[in-house]
XYZ file of N, CA and C in Angstrom:
786
model
N 13.990 4.386 18.600
C 13.262 3.246 18.037
C 12.087 2.848 18.926
N 12.338 2.755 20.247
C 11.278 2.357 21.167
C 10.209 3.444 21.267
N 10.625 4.704 21.082
C 9.664 5.799 21.121
C 8.681 5.696 19.964
N 9.198 5.423 18.763
C 8.317 5.290 17.597
C 7.397 4.088 17.744
N 7.919 3.007 18.355
C 7.083 1.828 18.601
C 5.932 2.193 19.526
N 6.245 2.909 20.601
C 5.214 3.297 21.571
C 4.193 4.233 20.936
N 4.664 5.182 20.137
C 3.751 6.136 19.507
C 2.811 5.441 18.525
N 3.358 4.583 17.682
C 2.526 3.866 16.711
C 1.519 2.971 17.403
N 1.989 2.239 18.409
C 1.097 1.332 19.124
C -0.006 2.113 19.830
N 0.347 3.267 20.395
C -0.648 4.093 21.089
C -1.715 4.592 20.124
N -1.288 5.002 18.928
C -2.245 5.483 17.923
C -3.160 4.353 17.475
N -2.589 3.180 17.248
C -3.393 2.025 16.839
C -4.419 1.680 17.909
N -3.999 1.726 19.165
C -4.926 1.417 20.260
C -5.996 2.500 20.391
N -5.596 3.759 20.254
C -6.530 4.869 20.417
C -7.630 4.821 19.358
N -7.272 4.402 18.151
C -8.231 4.370 17.045
C -8.705 2.944 16.747
N -8.715 2.104 17.767
C -9.079 0.691 17.563
C -10.490 0.531 17.025
N -11.421 1.377 17.462
C -12.800 1.265 16.977
C -12.883 1.645 15.499
N -12.141 2.661 15.100
C -12.104 3.046 13.689
C -11.472 1.933 12.856
N -10.433 1.306 13.392
C -9.780 0.195 12.686
C -10.767 -0.936 12.456
N -11.503 -1.310 13.496
C -12.476 -2.398 13.367
C -13.566 -2.038 12.366
N -13.976 -0.773 12.374
C -14.993 -0.324 11.419
C -14.472 -0.409 9.986
N -13.218 -0.018 9.781
C -12.624 -0.078 8.442
C -12.371 -1.516 8.004
N -12.056 -2.386 8.959
C -11.888 -3.808 8.635
C -13.203 -4.389 8.135
N -14.300 -4.078 8.847
C -15.619 -4.557 8.423
C -15.972 -4.014 7.039
N -15.658 -2.735 6.806
C -15.927 -2.125 5.499
C -15.093 -2.791 4.412
N -13.844 -3.102 4.743
C -12.939 -3.759 3.793
C -13.465 -5.127 3.398
N -13.925 -5.904 4.372
C -14.427 -7.249 4.087
C -15.703 -7.203 3.253
N -16.561 -6.223 3.530
C -17.790 -6.088 2.749
C -17.480 -5.668 1.316
N -16.539 -4.727 1.170
C -16.200 -4.222 -0.163
C -15.510 -5.281 -1.011
N -14.798 -6.190 -0.353
C -14.023 -7.203 -1.080
C -14.918 -8.079 -1.944
N -16.109 -8.371 -1.469
C -16.987 -9.285 -2.204
C -18.258 -8.601 -2.697
N -18.278 -7.268 -2.646
C -19.450 -6.532 -3.116
C -19.630 -6.739 -4.621
N -20.848 -7.051 -5.013
C -21.154 -7.228 -6.424
C -21.002 -8.646 -6.929
N -20.363 -9.521 -6.138
C -20.220 -10.918 -6.563
C -21.483 -11.692 -6.207
N -21.746 -12.738 -6.954
C -22.983 -13.501 -6.771
C -22.998 -14.261 -5.454
N -21.866 -14.862 -5.098
C -21.842 -15.705 -3.897
C -21.171 -15.017 -2.711
N -20.729 -13.779 -2.910
C -20.248 -12.960 -1.808
C -19.155 -13.587 -0.966
N -19.438 -13.684 0.341
C -18.431 -14.122 1.310
C -17.997 -15.570 1.100
N -18.750 -16.324 0.306
C -18.356 -17.711 0.033
C -16.999 -17.790 -0.661
N -16.574 -16.687 -1.282
C -15.250 -16.681 -1.910
C -14.135 -16.809 -0.875
N -14.445 -16.491 0.376
C -13.470 -16.707 1.449
C -13.064 -18.167 1.515
N -14.014 -19.058 1.238
C -13.733 -20.498 1.252
C -13.274 -20.994 -0.119
N -13.898 -20.457 -1.176
C -13.631 -20.983 -2.515
C -12.236 -20.627 -3.032
N -11.766 -19.418 -2.737
C -10.445 -19.018 -3.237
C -9.337 -19.960 -2.773
N -9.186 -20.198 -1.468
C -8.137 -21.144 -1.045
C -8.425 -22.573 -1.470
N -9.709 -22.943 -1.542
C -10.058 -24.303 -1.950
C -9.642 -24.561 -3.394
N -9.955 -23.633 -4.290
C -9.595 -23.796 -5.702
C -8.078 -23.799 -5.887
N -7.391 -22.941 -5.134
C -5.932 -22.916 -5.210
C -5.346 -24.232 -4.727
N -5.916 -24.766 -3.656
C -5.456 -26.045 -3.127
C -5.682 -27.168 -4.127
N -6.822 -27.157 -4.809
C -7.121 -28.201 -5.787
C -6.132 -28.168 -6.951
N -5.748 -26.964 -7.373
C -4.771 -26.841 -8.463
C -3.431 -27.436 -8.046
N -2.953 -27.049 -6.870
C -1.665 -27.566 -6.397
C -1.732 -29.067 -6.131
N -2.862 -29.523 -5.599
C -3.009 -30.957 -5.326
C -2.961 -31.752 -6.625
N -3.597 -31.224 -7.664
C -3.580 -31.898 -8.966
C -2.152 -32.000 -9.505
N -1.426 -30.888 -9.440
C -0.070 -30.855 -10.000
C 0.883 -31.736 -9.207
N 0.857 -31.601 -7.879
C 1.893 -32.249 -7.075
C 1.556 -33.684 -6.682
N 0.278 -33.997 -6.524
C -0.047 -35.371 -6.125
C -0.364 -36.265 -7.315
N -0.835 -35.681 -8.423
C -1.193 -36.481 -9.596
C -0.051 -36.492 -10.611
N 0.409 -35.305 -11.011
C 1.437 -35.231 -12.051
C 2.841 -35.477 -11.495
N 3.162 -34.855 -10.366
C 4.499 -35.041 -9.806
C 4.555 -36.209 -8.824
N 3.389 -36.754 -8.510
C 3.261 -37.975 -7.716
C 4.005 -37.920 -6.378
N 3.740 -36.868 -5.614
C 4.225 -36.840 -4.239
C 3.349 -37.779 -3.426
N 3.936 -38.836 -2.937
C 3.180 -39.840 -2.192
C 3.241 -39.508 -0.704
N 2.087 -39.106 -0.188
C 2.017 -38.712 1.214
C 0.588 -38.897 1.692
N 0.443 -39.474 2.844
C -0.893 -39.690 3.395
C -1.537 -38.347 3.723
N -2.809 -38.209 3.346
C -3.569 -36.987 3.618
C -2.851 -35.741 3.073
N -2.365 -35.856 1.850
C -1.584 -34.761 1.270
C -2.395 -33.470 1.176
N -3.672 -33.573 0.845
C -4.505 -32.374 0.706
C -4.615 -31.623 2.023
N -4.780 -32.354 3.115
C -4.870 -31.715 4.431
C -3.530 -31.081 4.789
N -2.450 -31.825 4.522
C -1.101 -31.317 4.786
C -0.875 -29.991 4.068
N -1.220 -29.948 2.799
C -0.992 -28.752 2.002
C -1.891 -27.610 2.457
N -3.138 -27.917 2.751
C -4.101 -26.892 3.140
C -3.701 -26.242 4.456
N -3.142 -27.039 5.375
C -2.731 -26.514 6.678
C -1.645 -25.456 6.534
N -0.794 -25.593 5.521
C 0.251 -24.603 5.283
C -0.156 -23.507 4.323
N -1.084 -23.823 3.423
C -1.495 -22.860 2.404
C -2.312 -21.711 2.995
N -3.206 -22.022 3.932
C -4.072 -20.989 4.499
C -3.281 -19.885 5.203
N -2.345 -20.215 6.107
C -1.564 -19.126 6.714
C -0.687 -18.391 5.713
N -0.243 -19.091 4.658
C 0.540 -18.387 3.639
C -0.318 -17.354 2.916
N -1.565 -17.697 2.622
C -2.472 -16.741 1.974
C -2.664 -15.524 2.867
N -2.827 -15.749 4.170
C -2.934 -14.638 5.121
C -1.677 -13.762 5.042
N -0.513 -14.389 5.059
C 0.756 -13.659 5.049
C 0.947 -12.879 3.747
N 0.856 -13.565 2.617
C 1.140 -12.918 1.329
C 0.100 -11.852 0.992
N -1.165 -12.111 1.318
C -2.212 -11.115 1.052
C -2.017 -9.882 1.926
N -1.602 -10.089 3.173
C -1.335 -8.956 4.065
C -0.194 -8.106 3.526
N 0.858 -8.772 3.034
C 2.003 -8.036 2.495
C 1.594 -7.225 1.269
N 0.926 -7.867 0.311
C 0.592 -7.186 -0.939
C -0.491 -6.126 -0.744
N -1.486 -6.409 0.096
C -2.503 -5.386 0.384
C -1.901 -4.263 1.226
N -1.079 -4.657 2.200
C -0.516 -3.680 3.125
C 0.479 -2.739 2.483
N 1.279 -3.246 1.543
C 2.309 -2.400 0.938
C 1.684 -1.256 0.146
N 0.439 -1.436 -0.304
C -0.274 -0.390 -1.049
C -1.262 0.386 -0.182
N -1.272 0.119 1.115
C -2.297 0.708 1.978
C -2.191 2.227 2.071
N -0.996 2.763 1.965
C -0.826 4.221 2.029
C -1.048 4.853 0.660
N -0.438 4.282 -0.361
C -0.541 4.865 -1.706
C -1.964 4.817 -2.257
N -2.761 3.854 -1.804
C -4.134 3.734 -2.307
C -5.125 4.574 -1.505
N -4.634 5.280 -0.499
C -5.524 6.080 0.358
C -5.155 7.555 0.292
N -4.835 8.020 -0.915
C -4.402 9.399 -1.097
C -5.300 10.451 -0.468
N -6.625 10.424 -0.729
C -7.504 11.447 -0.155
C -7.485 11.479 1.373
N -7.286 10.320 2.000
C -7.233 10.284 3.462
C -5.889 10.804 3.974
N -4.814 10.421 3.296
C -3.479 10.810 3.742
C -3.295 12.322 3.688
N -3.893 12.971 2.697
C -3.729 14.422 2.560
C -4.488 15.198 3.633
N -5.342 14.520 4.379
C -6.001 15.167 5.516
C -5.045 15.115 6.702
N -4.640 16.265 7.172
C -3.560 16.349 8.158
C -3.863 15.622 9.460
N -5.122 15.487 9.817
C -5.465 14.879 11.102
C -5.731 13.384 11.007
N -5.698 12.830 9.808
C -5.996 11.399 9.679
C -4.795 10.568 10.125
N -5.028 9.561 10.985
C -3.926 8.721 11.482
C -3.520 7.662 10.455
N -2.480 7.928 9.696
C -2.039 6.996 8.650
C -1.610 5.653 9.222
N -1.244 5.635 10.505
C -0.756 4.401 11.130
C -1.779 3.274 11.124
N -3.049 3.612 11.021
C -4.069 2.570 11.119
C -4.274 1.825 9.797
N -3.860 2.420 8.677
C -4.168 1.831 7.369
C -3.508 0.472 7.141
N -2.203 0.311 7.415
C -1.623 -1.028 7.253
C -2.268 -2.060 8.172
N -2.623 -1.641 9.391
C -3.226 -2.583 10.333
C -4.577 -3.074 9.842
N -5.323 -2.216 9.159
C -6.616 -2.627 8.601
C -6.427 -3.783 7.622
N -5.415 -3.686 6.771
C -5.152 -4.749 5.790
C -4.723 -6.042 6.477
N -3.880 -5.918 7.486
C -3.396 -7.103 8.205
C -4.547 -7.821 8.892
N -5.385 -7.060 9.595
C -6.476 -7.675 10.355
C -7.565 -8.235 9.448
N -7.837 -7.586 8.331
C -8.865 -8.114 7.423
C -8.424 -9.453 6.844
N -7.138 -9.593 6.549
C -6.633 -10.878 6.047
C -6.516 -11.913 7.158
N -6.255 -11.461 8.372
C -6.277 -12.375 9.519
C -7.673 -12.958 9.704
N -8.698 -12.112 9.601
C -10.074 -12.601 9.734
C -10.421 -13.563 8.609
N -9.935 -13.289 7.410
C -10.152 -14.225 6.301
C -9.563 -15.590 6.626
N -8.377 -15.594 7.237
C -7.749 -16.858 7.639
C -8.609 -17.581 8.675
N -9.070 -16.846 9.665
C -9.895 -17.453 10.719
C -11.190 -18.003 10.134
N -11.809 -17.236 9.213
C -13.061 -17.683 8.597
C -12.868 -18.931 7.736
N -11.656 -19.124 7.217
C -11.403 -20.282 6.353
C -11.002 -21.531 7.137
N -10.739 -21.392 8.431
C -10.344 -22.554 9.236
C -11.404 -23.660 9.266
N -12.717 -23.328 9.328
C -13.708 -24.416 9.295
C -13.571 -25.317 8.075
N -13.134 -24.747 6.946
C -12.926 -25.565 5.749
C -11.797 -26.569 5.981
N -10.743 -26.137 6.662
C -9.656 -27.056 7.012
C -10.156 -28.147 7.951
N -10.999 -27.771 8.905
C -11.539 -28.760 9.840
C -12.396 -29.799 9.116
N -13.132 -29.346 8.102
C -13.943 -30.277 7.309
C -13.038 -31.264 6.577
N -11.958 -30.763 6.003
C -10.997 -31.641 5.330
C -10.395 -32.639 6.306
N -10.069 -32.175 7.501
C -9.488 -33.064 8.507
C -10.462 -34.180 8.863
N -11.738 -33.820 9.014
C -12.743 -34.833 9.340
C -12.951 -35.795 8.166
N -12.950 -35.255 6.950
C -13.162 -36.076 5.757
C -12.052 -37.107 5.593
N -10.821 -36.688 5.840
C -9.679 -37.595 5.696
C -9.323 -38.298 7.008
N -10.222 -38.183 7.974
C -10.052 -38.878 9.255
C -8.743 -38.495 9.945
N -8.409 -37.204 9.872
C -7.236 -36.684 10.579
C -7.662 -36.271 11.978
N -7.014 -36.809 12.975
C -7.456 -36.622 14.354
C -7.194 -35.196 14.851
N -8.160 -34.666 15.590
C -7.946 -33.420 16.313
C -7.260 -33.755 17.636
N -6.456 -32.833 18.134
C -5.763 -33.085 19.396
C -5.673 -31.795 20.199
N -5.180 -31.922 21.416
C -5.016 -30.757 22.279
C -3.938 -29.810 21.750
N -3.179 -30.269 20.754
C -2.144 -29.404 20.173
C -2.739 -28.143 19.566
N -4.031 -28.195 19.234
C -4.670 -27.027 18.624
C -4.689 -25.834 19.582
N -4.513 -26.102 20.877
C -4.464 -25.014 21.855
C -3.247 -24.112 21.631
N -2.245 -24.633 20.912
C -1.051 -23.839 20.616
C -1.218 -22.991 19.359
N -2.360 -23.115 18.683
C -2.578 -22.359 17.448
C -2.465 -20.845 17.658
N -3.085 -20.268 18.702
C -2.944 -18.816 18.898
C -1.494 -18.378 19.083
N -0.683 -19.234 19.685
C 0.734 -18.935 19.907
C 1.472 -18.800 18.578
N 1.211 -19.732 17.664
C 1.845 -19.690 16.342
C 1.293 -18.513 15.533
N -0.009 -18.275 15.641
C -0.614 -17.150 14.926
C -0.055 -15.817 15.415
N 0.195 -15.709 16.718
C 0.782 -14.481 17.263
C 2.153 -14.224 16.650
N 2.958 -15.287 16.546
C 4.286 -15.143 15.940
C 4.168 -14.627 14.512
N 3.224 -15.183 13.756
C 3.041 -14.743 12.368
C 2.521 -13.316 12.313
N 1.614 -12.969 13.208
C 1.039 -11.621 13.223
C 2.118 -10.567 13.471
N 2.995 -10.818 14.431
C 4.055 -9.857 14.747
C 5.019 -9.708 13.574
N 5.419 -10.834 13.006
C 6.353 -10.817 11.878
C 5.741 -10.097 10.677
N 4.483 -10.412 10.380
C 3.791 -9.791 9.246
C 3.628 -8.294 9.452
N 3.247 -7.905 10.658
C 3.029 -6.488 10.959
C 4.293 -5.673 10.733
N 5.422 -6.190 11.206
C 6.680 -5.479 11.014
C 7.003 -5.269 9.551
N 6.850 -6.324 8.741
C 7.153 -6.218 7.313
C 6.201 -5.255 6.606
N 4.921 -5.329 6.945
C 3.928 -4.479 6.275
C 4.198 -3.003 6.549
N 4.461 -2.657 7.808
C 4.715 -1.246 8.127
C 6.009 -0.753 7.478
N 7.012 -1.609 7.447
C 8.288 -1.226 6.843
C 8.131 -0.952 5.347
N 7.538 -1.908 4.634
C 7.457 -1.784 3.179
C 6.375 -0.804 2.726
N 5.298 -0.663 3.491
C 4.252 0.285 3.088
C 4.766 1.715 3.134
N 5.646 2.009 4.094
C 6.201 3.363 4.178
C 7.209 3.620 3.060
N 8.007 2.612 2.717
C 8.978 2.768 1.631
C 8.298 2.849 0.267
N 7.172 2.147 0.129
C 6.494 2.084 -1.168
C 5.906 3.427 -1.585
N 5.710 4.320 -0.627
C 5.184 5.645 -0.961
C 6.154 6.384 -1.881
N 7.447 6.252 -1.613
C 8.455 6.925 -2.438
C 8.974 6.035 -3.561
N 9.151 4.756 -3.250
C 9.722 3.829 -4.233
C 8.645 2.828 -4.662
N 7.886 3.182 -5.683
C 6.730 2.374 -6.074
C 7.115 1.017 -6.671
N 8.377 0.848 -7.019
C 8.817 -0.441 -7.558
C 8.759 -1.547 -6.509
N 8.731 -1.146 -5.238
C 8.769 -2.135 -4.156
C 7.603 -3.106 -4.253
N 6.409 -2.604 -4.582
C 5.242 -3.482 -4.652
C 5.422 -4.562 -5.715
N 6.080 -4.232 -6.824
C 6.302 -5.207 -7.891
C 7.410 -6.190 -7.517
N 8.442 -5.686 -6.867
C 9.530 -6.559 -6.416
C 9.014 -7.559 -5.393
N 8.198 -7.070 -4.459
C 7.660 -7.953 -3.420
C 6.790 -9.055 -4.005
N 6.013 -8.720 -5.032
C 5.166 -9.732 -5.658
C 5.973 -10.906 -6.168
N 7.109 -10.627 -6.787
C 7.969 -11.695 -7.298
C 8.710 -12.412 -6.175
N 9.148 -11.664 -5.171
C 9.842 -12.286 -4.047
C 8.925 -13.228 -3.273
N 7.652 -12.860 -3.160
C 6.700 -13.721 -2.451
C 6.489 -15.039 -3.188
N 6.524 -14.997 -4.510
C 6.412 -16.242 -5.282
C 7.574 -17.170 -4.965
N 8.790 -16.626 -4.947
C 9.967 -17.421 -4.584
C 9.868 -17.904 -3.148
N 9.461 -17.015 -2.247
C 9.356 -17.335 -0.822
C 8.378 -18.485 -0.597
N 7.286 -18.472 -1.349
C 6.281 -19.528 -1.222
C 6.893 -20.907 -1.454
N 7.693 -21.022 -2.498
C 8.272 -22.325 -2.826
C 9.431 -22.699 -1.906
N 9.934 -21.743 -1.134
C 10.967 -22.039 -0.148
C 10.381 -22.508 1.178
N 9.059 -22.488 1.272
C 8.377 -22.982 2.478
C 7.839 -24.387 2.212
N 7.891 -25.288 3.202
C 7.407 -26.662 3.001
C 5.882 -26.745 3.028
N 5.262 -26.117 2.038
C 3.803 -26.120 1.929
C 3.345 -27.195 0.957
N 4.016 -27.274 -0.182
C 3.651 -28.239 -1.220
C 4.437 -29.538 -1.093
N 5.426 -29.547 -0.247
C 6.276 -30.729 -0.062
C 6.640 -30.841 1.420
N 6.828 -32.049 1.926
C 7.227 -32.203 3.328
C 8.686 -31.807 3.530
N 9.008 -31.349 4.712
C 10.362 -30.889 5.015
C 11.434 -31.948 4.758
N 11.186 -33.238 5.040
C 12.233 -34.247 4.779
C 12.683 -34.322 3.320
N 11.885 -33.785 2.383
C 12.282 -33.801 0.977
C 13.387 -32.789 0.671
N 13.599 -31.839 1.582
C 14.638 -30.834 1.366
C 16.006 -31.488 1.548
N 16.922 -31.341 0.588
C 18.266 -31.925 0.725
C 18.949 -31.459 2.008
N 19.704 -32.334 2.613
C 20.332 -32.049 3.896
C 21.206 -30.797 3.847
N 21.897 -30.603 2.729
C 22.802 -29.452 2.635
C 22.065 -28.124 2.466
N 20.729 -28.194 2.278
C 19.928 -26.978 2.154
C 19.008 -26.760 3.350
N 19.081 -27.643 4.341
C 18.188 -27.539 5.496
C 18.386 -26.227 6.254
N 19.592 -25.659 6.173
C 19.859 -24.416 6.905
C 18.949 -23.286 6.433
N 18.497 -23.348 5.162
C 17.609 -22.305 4.655
C 16.265 -22.328 5.372
N 15.876 -23.507 5.848
C 14.624 -23.627 6.602
C 14.702 -22.826 7.893
N 15.805 -22.953 8.604
C 15.948 -22.276 9.890
C 16.117 -20.768 9.738
N 16.478 -20.324 8.541
C 16.605 -18.893 8.284
C 15.314 -18.290 7.749
N 14.286 -19.106 7.579
C 13.034 -18.690 6.955
C 11.905 -18.737 7.984
N 11.520 -17.594 8.556
C 10.472 -17.594 9.586
C 9.170 -18.241 9.133
N 8.766 -18.002 7.883
C 7.505 -18.569 7.422
C 7.596 -20.080 7.242
N 8.781 -20.597 6.932
C 8.955 -22.051 6.845
C 8.801 -22.677 8.223
N 9.400 -22.046 9.229
C 9.290 -22.544 10.604
C 7.834 -22.526 11.059
N 7.122 -21.438 10.761
C 5.719 -21.335 11.158
C 4.855 -22.329 10.394
N 5.174 -22.556 9.124
C 4.428 -23.543 8.333
C 4.501 -24.915 8.975
N 5.696 -25.320 9.381
C 5.855 -26.614 10.056
C 5.112 -26.608 11.387
N 5.075 -25.458 12.049
C 4.311 -25.357 13.292
C 2.831 -25.617 13.080
N 2.262 -25.034 12.033
C 0.855 -25.289 11.706
C 0.635 -26.759 11.348
N 1.560 -27.331 10.595
C 1.430 -28.740 10.204
C 1.528 -29.663 11.412
N 2.381 -29.323 12.360
C 2.472 -30.115 13.590
C 1.143 -30.108 14.332
N 0.520 -28.938 14.398
C -0.743 -28.807 15.129
C -1.864 -29.574 14.444
N -2.013 -29.385 13.132
C -3.170 -29.937 12.428
C -2.952 -31.342 11.872
N -1.727 -31.670 11.495
C -1.465 -32.950 10.836
C -0.829 -33.960 11.774
N 0.183 -33.513 12.498
C 0.954 -34.440 13.331
C 0.437 -34.557 14.754
N -0.570 -33.740 15.085
C -1.194 -33.785 16.420
C -0.164 -33.685 17.537
N 0.779 -32.765 17.356
C 1.796 -32.592 18.389
C 2.092 -31.111 18.593
N 2.652 -30.819 19.736
C 3.012 -29.442 20.052
C 4.100 -28.956 19.099
N 3.939 -27.766 18.533
C 4.997 -27.254 17.649
C 6.277 -26.998 18.425
N 7.362 -26.829 17.706
C 8.649 -26.529 18.337
C 8.561 -25.145 18.982
N 8.326 -25.131 20.296
C 8.054 -23.874 20.986
C 9.260 -22.947 20.998
N 10.451 -23.512 21.040
C 11.654 -22.677 21.009
C 11.732 -21.923 19.683
N 11.475 -22.637 18.586
C 11.514 -22.002 17.262
C 10.439 -20.928 17.134
N 9.238 -21.231 17.634
C 8.149 -20.253 17.548
C 8.465 -19.033 18.405
N 9.055 -19.264 19.577
C 9.434 -18.148 20.449
C 10.480 -17.267 19.771
N 11.407 -17.888 19.068
C 12.413 -17.116 18.325
C 11.742 -16.262 17.255
N 10.730 -16.832 16.572
C 10.011 -16.062 15.546
C 9.263 -14.898 16.192
N 8.727 -15.100 17.391
C 8.065 -14.002 18.106
C 9.058 -12.876 18.376
N 10.260 -13.239 18.818
C 11.292 -12.227 19.067
C 11.701 -11.539 17.766
N 11.841 -12.324 16.696
C 12.151 -11.750 15.383
C 11.027 -10.810 14.947
N 9.777 -11.230 15.208
C 8.632 -10.401 14.860
C 8.631 -9.074 15.602
N 8.996 -9.108 16.883
C 9.065 -7.869 17.667
C 10.141 -6.936 17.122
N 11.279 -7.512 16.739
C 12.345 -6.700 16.137
C 11.861 -6.095 14.816
N 11.147 -6.902 14.020
C 10.590 -6.405 12.751
C 9.598 -5.278 12.995
N 8.791 -5.414 14.050
C 7.835 -4.358 14.374
C 8.549 -3.079 14.787
N 9.601 -3.213 15.591
C 10.377 -2.036 15.988
C 10.939 -1.331 14.757
N 11.524 -2.118 13.851
C 12.104 -1.546 12.634
C 11.023 -0.969 11.728
N 9.907 -1.700 11.600
C 8.823 -1.246 10.738
C 8.182 0.031 11.236
N 7.894 0.091 12.537
C 7.294 1.298 13.112
C 8.250 2.489 13.031
N 9.536 2.218 13.237
C 10.523 3.302 13.151
C 10.584 3.860 11.726
N 10.628 2.971 10.747
C 10.680 3.409 9.352
C 9.417 4.179 8.984
N 8.274 3.699 9.465
C 6.995 4.346 9.185
C 6.980 5.751 9.778
N 7.444 5.882 11.024
C 7.450 7.185 11.689
C 8.385 8.166 10.977
N 9.512 7.662 10.471
C 10.477 8.526 9.780
C 9.916 9.050 8.459
N 9.131 8.236 7.776
C 8.634 8.611 6.445
C 7.266 9.273 6.466
N 6.574 9.179 7.587
C 5.178 9.612 7.649
C 4.990 11.067 7.220
N 5.896 11.946 7.615
C 5.735 13.375 7.339
C 5.756 13.694 5.848
N 6.324 12.804 5.056
C 6.429 13.069 3.608
C 5.344 12.366 2.793
N 4.468 11.615 3.458
C 3.451 10.848 2.733
C 2.595 11.740 1.836
N 2.072 12.829 2.403
C 1.164 13.702 1.650
C 1.860 14.294 0.422
N 3.141 14.645 0.558
C 3.881 15.218 -0.568
C 4.130 14.176 -1.651
N 4.501 12.975 -1.234
C 4.854 11.929 -2.193
C 3.636 11.425 -2.961
N 2.484 11.379 -2.278
C 1.268 10.866 -2.919
C 0.684 11.918 -3.860
């Protein structure tokens, strides 16, 4: 297991310049042909936030101060996570001509999807800052912990993407199953509702849900102006490392059959 982790990591590091080049190409291609181009990086999460804000604050009447900021703080990292999973799970199957070239490093393809969505998240943060200023939400030194929480999410996401992208080459149903599971997973995270609304007898599901823990971490940083629960985030980092070990191992085991399956 550790050998496959080392091999995958070494390949990713060796081809880091190619990865960055493909990430730039991916971001350019994403908005090619659209009238407003890269502005969709801001508009997509903004429009999604407005829809949820309308439903939950107007129709369902969730009464919470600065609800839009609260929701946006959790929605942006979720978009990074879910987009990485859905883009990443198809990263091998959608690159058939490259995979059939024996010398092409397939290990870099999932990472390209993860990093391009990470950059989208980073590019959308100024929009969150504007909302915070508009609603007079104070900035604090807690924001210094943001990279720590992002690292936990990056490790966890990377493990899942490598694991499922390798399985999806043979079992194409996985991409469809994941799409539905992500919808359920989204509503199990305290993004549209505050954690205290969760019934006490169901609180244990929060502690079993890495993305729920990370969501509260982001909300602590941006909304509550306090340091996130570092023990919980550290546990997610350890879980993420285990996921990466499992994901890289699964990827290495299936890699030799990619060209045949595609």
